[in-house]
Short mmCIF file of C-alpha atoms and ligand atoms in Angstrom, two decimals:
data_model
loop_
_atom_site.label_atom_id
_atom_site.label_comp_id
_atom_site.label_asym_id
_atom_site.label_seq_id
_atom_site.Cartn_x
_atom_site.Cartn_y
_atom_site.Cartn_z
CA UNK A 243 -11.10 -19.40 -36.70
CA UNK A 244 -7.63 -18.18 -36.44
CA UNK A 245 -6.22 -16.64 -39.96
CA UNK A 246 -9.90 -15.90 -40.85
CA UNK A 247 -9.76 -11.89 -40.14
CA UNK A 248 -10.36 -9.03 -42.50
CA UNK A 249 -7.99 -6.72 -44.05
CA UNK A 250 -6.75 -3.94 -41.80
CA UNK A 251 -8.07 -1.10 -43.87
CA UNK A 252 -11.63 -2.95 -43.53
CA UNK A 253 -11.25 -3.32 -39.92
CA UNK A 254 -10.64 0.54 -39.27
CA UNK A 255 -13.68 1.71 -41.25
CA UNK A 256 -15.71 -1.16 -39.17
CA UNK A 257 -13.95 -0.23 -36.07
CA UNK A 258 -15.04 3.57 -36.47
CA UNK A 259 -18.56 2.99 -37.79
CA UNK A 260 -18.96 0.99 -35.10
CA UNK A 261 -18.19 3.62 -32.30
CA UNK A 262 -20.23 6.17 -33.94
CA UNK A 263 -23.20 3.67 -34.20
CA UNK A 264 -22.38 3.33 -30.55
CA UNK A 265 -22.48 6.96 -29.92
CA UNK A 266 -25.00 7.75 -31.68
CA UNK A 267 -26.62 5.43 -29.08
CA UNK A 268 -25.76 6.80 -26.21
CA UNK A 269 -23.43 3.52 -25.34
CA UNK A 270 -20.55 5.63 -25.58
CA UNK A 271 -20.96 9.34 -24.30
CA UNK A 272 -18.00 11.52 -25.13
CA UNK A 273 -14.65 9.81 -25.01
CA UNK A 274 -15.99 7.32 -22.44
CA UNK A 275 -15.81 3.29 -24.62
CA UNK A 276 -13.13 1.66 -26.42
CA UNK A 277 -12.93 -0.70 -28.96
CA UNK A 278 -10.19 -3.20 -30.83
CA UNK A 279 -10.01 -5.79 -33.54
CA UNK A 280 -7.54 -8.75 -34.30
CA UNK A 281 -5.52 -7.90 -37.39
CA UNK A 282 -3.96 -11.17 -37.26
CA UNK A 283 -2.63 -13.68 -34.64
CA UNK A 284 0.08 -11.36 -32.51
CA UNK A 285 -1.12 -8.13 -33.13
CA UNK A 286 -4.41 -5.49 -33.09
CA UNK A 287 -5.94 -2.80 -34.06
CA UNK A 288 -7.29 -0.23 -30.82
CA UNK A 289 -8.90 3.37 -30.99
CA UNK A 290 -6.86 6.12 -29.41
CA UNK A 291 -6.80 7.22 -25.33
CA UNK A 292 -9.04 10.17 -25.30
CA UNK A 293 -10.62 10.50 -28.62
CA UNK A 294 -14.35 11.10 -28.69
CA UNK A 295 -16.14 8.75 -30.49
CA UNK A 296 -18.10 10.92 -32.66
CA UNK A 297 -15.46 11.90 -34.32
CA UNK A 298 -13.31 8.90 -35.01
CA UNK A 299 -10.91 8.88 -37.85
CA UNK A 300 -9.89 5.31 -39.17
CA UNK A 301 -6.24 6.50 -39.28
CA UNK A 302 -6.02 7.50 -35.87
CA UNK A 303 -6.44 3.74 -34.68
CA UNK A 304 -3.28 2.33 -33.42
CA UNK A 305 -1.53 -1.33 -34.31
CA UNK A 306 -0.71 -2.78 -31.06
CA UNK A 307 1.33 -6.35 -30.32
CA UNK A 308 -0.39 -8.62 -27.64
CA UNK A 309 1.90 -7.45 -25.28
CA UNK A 310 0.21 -3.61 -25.55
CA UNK A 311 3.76 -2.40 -27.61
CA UNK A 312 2.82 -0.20 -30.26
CA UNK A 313 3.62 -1.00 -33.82
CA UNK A 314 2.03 1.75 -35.66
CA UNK A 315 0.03 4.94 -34.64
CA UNK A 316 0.06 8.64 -34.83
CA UNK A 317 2.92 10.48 -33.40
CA UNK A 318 1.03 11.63 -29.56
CA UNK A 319 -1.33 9.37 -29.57
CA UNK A 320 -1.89 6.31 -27.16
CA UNK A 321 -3.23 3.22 -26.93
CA UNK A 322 -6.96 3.12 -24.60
CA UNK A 323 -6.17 2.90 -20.82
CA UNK A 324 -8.24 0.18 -21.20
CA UNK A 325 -6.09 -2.07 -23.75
CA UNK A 326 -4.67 -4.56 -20.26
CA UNK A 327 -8.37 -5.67 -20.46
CA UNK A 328 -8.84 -6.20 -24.31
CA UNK A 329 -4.92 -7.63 -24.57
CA UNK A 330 -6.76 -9.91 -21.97
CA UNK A 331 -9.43 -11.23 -23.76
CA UNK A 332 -7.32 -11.86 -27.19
CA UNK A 333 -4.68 -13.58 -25.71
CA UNK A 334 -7.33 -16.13 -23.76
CA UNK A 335 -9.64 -16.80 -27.02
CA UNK A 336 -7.73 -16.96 -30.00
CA UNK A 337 -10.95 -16.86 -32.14
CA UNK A 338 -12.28 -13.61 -30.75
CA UNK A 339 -11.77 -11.12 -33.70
CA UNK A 340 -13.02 -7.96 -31.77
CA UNK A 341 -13.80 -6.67 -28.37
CA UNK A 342 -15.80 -3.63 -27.53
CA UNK A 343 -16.25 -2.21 -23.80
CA UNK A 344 -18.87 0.73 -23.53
CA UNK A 345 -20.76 2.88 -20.90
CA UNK A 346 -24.56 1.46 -21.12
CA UNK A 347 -26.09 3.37 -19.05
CA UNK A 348 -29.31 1.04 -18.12
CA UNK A 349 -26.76 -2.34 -17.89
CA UNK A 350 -24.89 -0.10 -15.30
CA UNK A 351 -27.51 0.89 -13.74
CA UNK A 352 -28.31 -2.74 -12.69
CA UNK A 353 -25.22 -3.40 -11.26
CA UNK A 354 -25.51 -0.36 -9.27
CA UNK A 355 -28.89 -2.01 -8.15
CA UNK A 356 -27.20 -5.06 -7.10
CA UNK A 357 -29.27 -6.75 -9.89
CA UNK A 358 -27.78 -9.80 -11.47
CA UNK A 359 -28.13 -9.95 -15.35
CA UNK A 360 -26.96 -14.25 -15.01
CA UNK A 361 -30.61 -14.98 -13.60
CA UNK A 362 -32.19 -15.81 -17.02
CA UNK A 363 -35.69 -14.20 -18.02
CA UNK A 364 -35.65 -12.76 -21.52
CA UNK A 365 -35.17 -15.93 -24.01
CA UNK A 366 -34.22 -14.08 -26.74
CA UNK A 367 -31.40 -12.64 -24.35
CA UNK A 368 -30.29 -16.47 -23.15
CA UNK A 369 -29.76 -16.85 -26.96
CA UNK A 370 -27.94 -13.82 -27.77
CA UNK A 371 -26.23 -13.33 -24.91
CA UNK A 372 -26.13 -16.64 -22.85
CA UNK A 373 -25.21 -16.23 -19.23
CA UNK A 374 -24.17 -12.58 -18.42
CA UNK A 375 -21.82 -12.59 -15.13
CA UNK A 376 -21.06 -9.26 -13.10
CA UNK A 377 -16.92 -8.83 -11.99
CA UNK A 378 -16.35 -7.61 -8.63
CA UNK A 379 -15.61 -3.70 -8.43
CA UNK A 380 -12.20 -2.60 -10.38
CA UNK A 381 -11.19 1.33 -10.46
CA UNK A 382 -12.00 2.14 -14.28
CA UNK A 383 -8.73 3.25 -17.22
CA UNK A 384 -6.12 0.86 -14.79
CA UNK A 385 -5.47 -2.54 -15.47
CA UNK A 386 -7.20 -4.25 -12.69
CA UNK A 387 -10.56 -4.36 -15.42
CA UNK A 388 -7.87 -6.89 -16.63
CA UNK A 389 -8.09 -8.61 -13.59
CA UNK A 390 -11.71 -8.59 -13.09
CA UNK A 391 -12.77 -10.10 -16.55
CA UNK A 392 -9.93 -13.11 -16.48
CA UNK A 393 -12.12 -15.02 -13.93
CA UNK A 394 -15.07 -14.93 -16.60
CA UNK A 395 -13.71 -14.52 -19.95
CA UNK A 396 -12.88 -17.60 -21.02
CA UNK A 397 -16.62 -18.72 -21.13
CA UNK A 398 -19.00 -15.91 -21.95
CA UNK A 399 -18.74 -13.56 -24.43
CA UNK A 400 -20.34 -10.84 -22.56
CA UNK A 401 -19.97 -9.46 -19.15
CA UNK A 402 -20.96 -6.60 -16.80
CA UNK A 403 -18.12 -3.96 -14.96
CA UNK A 404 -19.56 -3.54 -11.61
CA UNK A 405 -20.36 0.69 -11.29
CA UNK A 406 -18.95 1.46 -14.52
CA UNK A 407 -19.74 -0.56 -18.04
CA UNK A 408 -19.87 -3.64 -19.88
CA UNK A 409 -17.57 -6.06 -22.43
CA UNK A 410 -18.94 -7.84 -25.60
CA UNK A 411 -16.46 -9.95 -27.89
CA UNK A 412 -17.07 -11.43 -31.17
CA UNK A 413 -15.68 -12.99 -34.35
CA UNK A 414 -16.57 -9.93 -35.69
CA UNK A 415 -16.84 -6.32 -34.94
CA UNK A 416 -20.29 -6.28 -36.23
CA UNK A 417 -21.30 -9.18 -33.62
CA UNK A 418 -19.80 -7.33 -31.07
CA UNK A 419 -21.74 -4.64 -31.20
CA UNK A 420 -24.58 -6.30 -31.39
CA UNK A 421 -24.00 -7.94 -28.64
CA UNK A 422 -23.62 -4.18 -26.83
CA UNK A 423 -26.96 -3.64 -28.17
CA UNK A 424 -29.15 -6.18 -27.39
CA UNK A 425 -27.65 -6.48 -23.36
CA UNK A 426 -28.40 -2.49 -23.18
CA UNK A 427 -31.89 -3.25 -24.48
CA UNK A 428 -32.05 -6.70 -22.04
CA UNK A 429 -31.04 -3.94 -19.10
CA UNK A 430 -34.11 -1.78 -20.20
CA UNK A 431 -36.62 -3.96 -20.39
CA UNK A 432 -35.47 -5.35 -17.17
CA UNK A 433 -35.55 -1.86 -15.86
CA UNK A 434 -39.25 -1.17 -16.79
CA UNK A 435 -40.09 -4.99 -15.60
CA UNK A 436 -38.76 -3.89 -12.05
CA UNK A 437 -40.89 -0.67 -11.85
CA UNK A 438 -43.98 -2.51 -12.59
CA UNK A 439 -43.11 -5.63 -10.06
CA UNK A 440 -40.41 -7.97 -9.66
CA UNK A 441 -39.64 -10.56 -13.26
CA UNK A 442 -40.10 -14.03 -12.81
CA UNK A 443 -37.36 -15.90 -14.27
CA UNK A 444 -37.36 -18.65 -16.76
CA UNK A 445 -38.96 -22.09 -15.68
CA UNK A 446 -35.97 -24.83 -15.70
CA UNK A 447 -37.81 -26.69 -18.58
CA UNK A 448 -37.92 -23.28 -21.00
CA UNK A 449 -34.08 -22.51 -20.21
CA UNK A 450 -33.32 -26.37 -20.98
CA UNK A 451 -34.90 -25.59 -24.22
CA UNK A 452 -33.29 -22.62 -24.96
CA UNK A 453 -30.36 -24.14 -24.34
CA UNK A 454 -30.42 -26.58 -26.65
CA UNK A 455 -31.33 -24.05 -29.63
CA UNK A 456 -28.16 -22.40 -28.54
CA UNK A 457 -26.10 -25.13 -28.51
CA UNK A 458 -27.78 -25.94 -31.95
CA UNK A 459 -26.61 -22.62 -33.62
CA UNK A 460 -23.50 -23.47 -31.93
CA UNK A 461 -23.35 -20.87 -29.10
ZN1 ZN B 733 -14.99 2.33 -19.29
#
């Protein structure tokens, strides 16, 4: 997939539509959320430390190497705290093409609950999402969210921060996102299935199924 990305100036304007879609959802309250794309093999693009996201500007995104040292950016500006754990995630799948981490508030809430997202019961969620792991606890803005996600990264595409967020990576920024979207909507209807009793997860036979459709559209 490698060599496959959009231009950078296409990237920004998805990178900042993105966060305000995000916002605008209440997946990314305030300056809380970051997001980055892969401009090409060694280096990418990452919003700004500190910026809310409503109010994004494309040219305030920085150009970063894999090694986190900045190549281009507005003078005062840095990098998000939390660029150790995208760096992370680029440097162990060469195909990903964009990572966003955001605050969703019912996915946290689970985690908070001690509720495991990897027992399947939604099947459109096994599709989407496939099997959604929680890392132990790491303090939030330090590297150790690096840490935390290496042990999982390599095979799933999204995953839970214990007590504070969640990760989704795609080819693209837009399946990122929609990634974000559909485990924050998993986390609510899991929420609401909880008040009214306790879900039932998937018989063995429908999650063999499923399983194959994925592996059909080549999940
Ligand atoms: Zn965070």
């Amino acid at each position: 997939m490698s060599g496959t990305w959009a231009p950078e100036w296409v990237l920004r304007r998805q990178i900042v539509a993105a966060a305000r879609r995000l916002h605008a959802q209440g997946l990314m309250p305030g300056p809380a959320g970051n997001l980055s794309a892969r401009v090409d093999e060694g280096r990418v693009l990452v919003v700004p430390s500190g910026v809310p996201k409503a109010g994004l500007q494309p040219e305030e995104l920085l150009v970063v190497t894999l090694e986190g040292e900045v190549v281009s950016g507005i003078k005062g500006m840095k990098p998000t705290s939390e660029l150790p754990m995208h760096l992370e995630v680029y440097r162990r799948r060469p195909e990903v093409g964009a990572v966003v981490h955001a605050h969703p508030a019912a996915s946290v809430a689970l985690t908070l609950a001690g509720v495991s997202l990897a027992k399947p019961v939604l099947p459109e969620a096994v599709l989407l999402l496939g099997e959604v792991p929680t890392t132990a606890y790491a303090t939030p803005s330090t590297p150790e969210n690096r840490t935390a996600i290496a042990k999982w990264i390599a095979e799933h595409d999204v995953i839970l921060l214990a007590r504070h967020g969640a990760l989704t990576v795609g080819h693209t920024v837009e399946e990122a996102v929609v990634k974000m979207e559909a485990l924050e909507h998993t986390a609510q209807t899991l929420l609401w299935a909880y008040l009214a009793g306790e879900p039932e997860p998937l018989s063995a036979e429908a999650l063999a199924k499923l399983k194959e459709v994925r592996a059909h559209y080549g999940r």
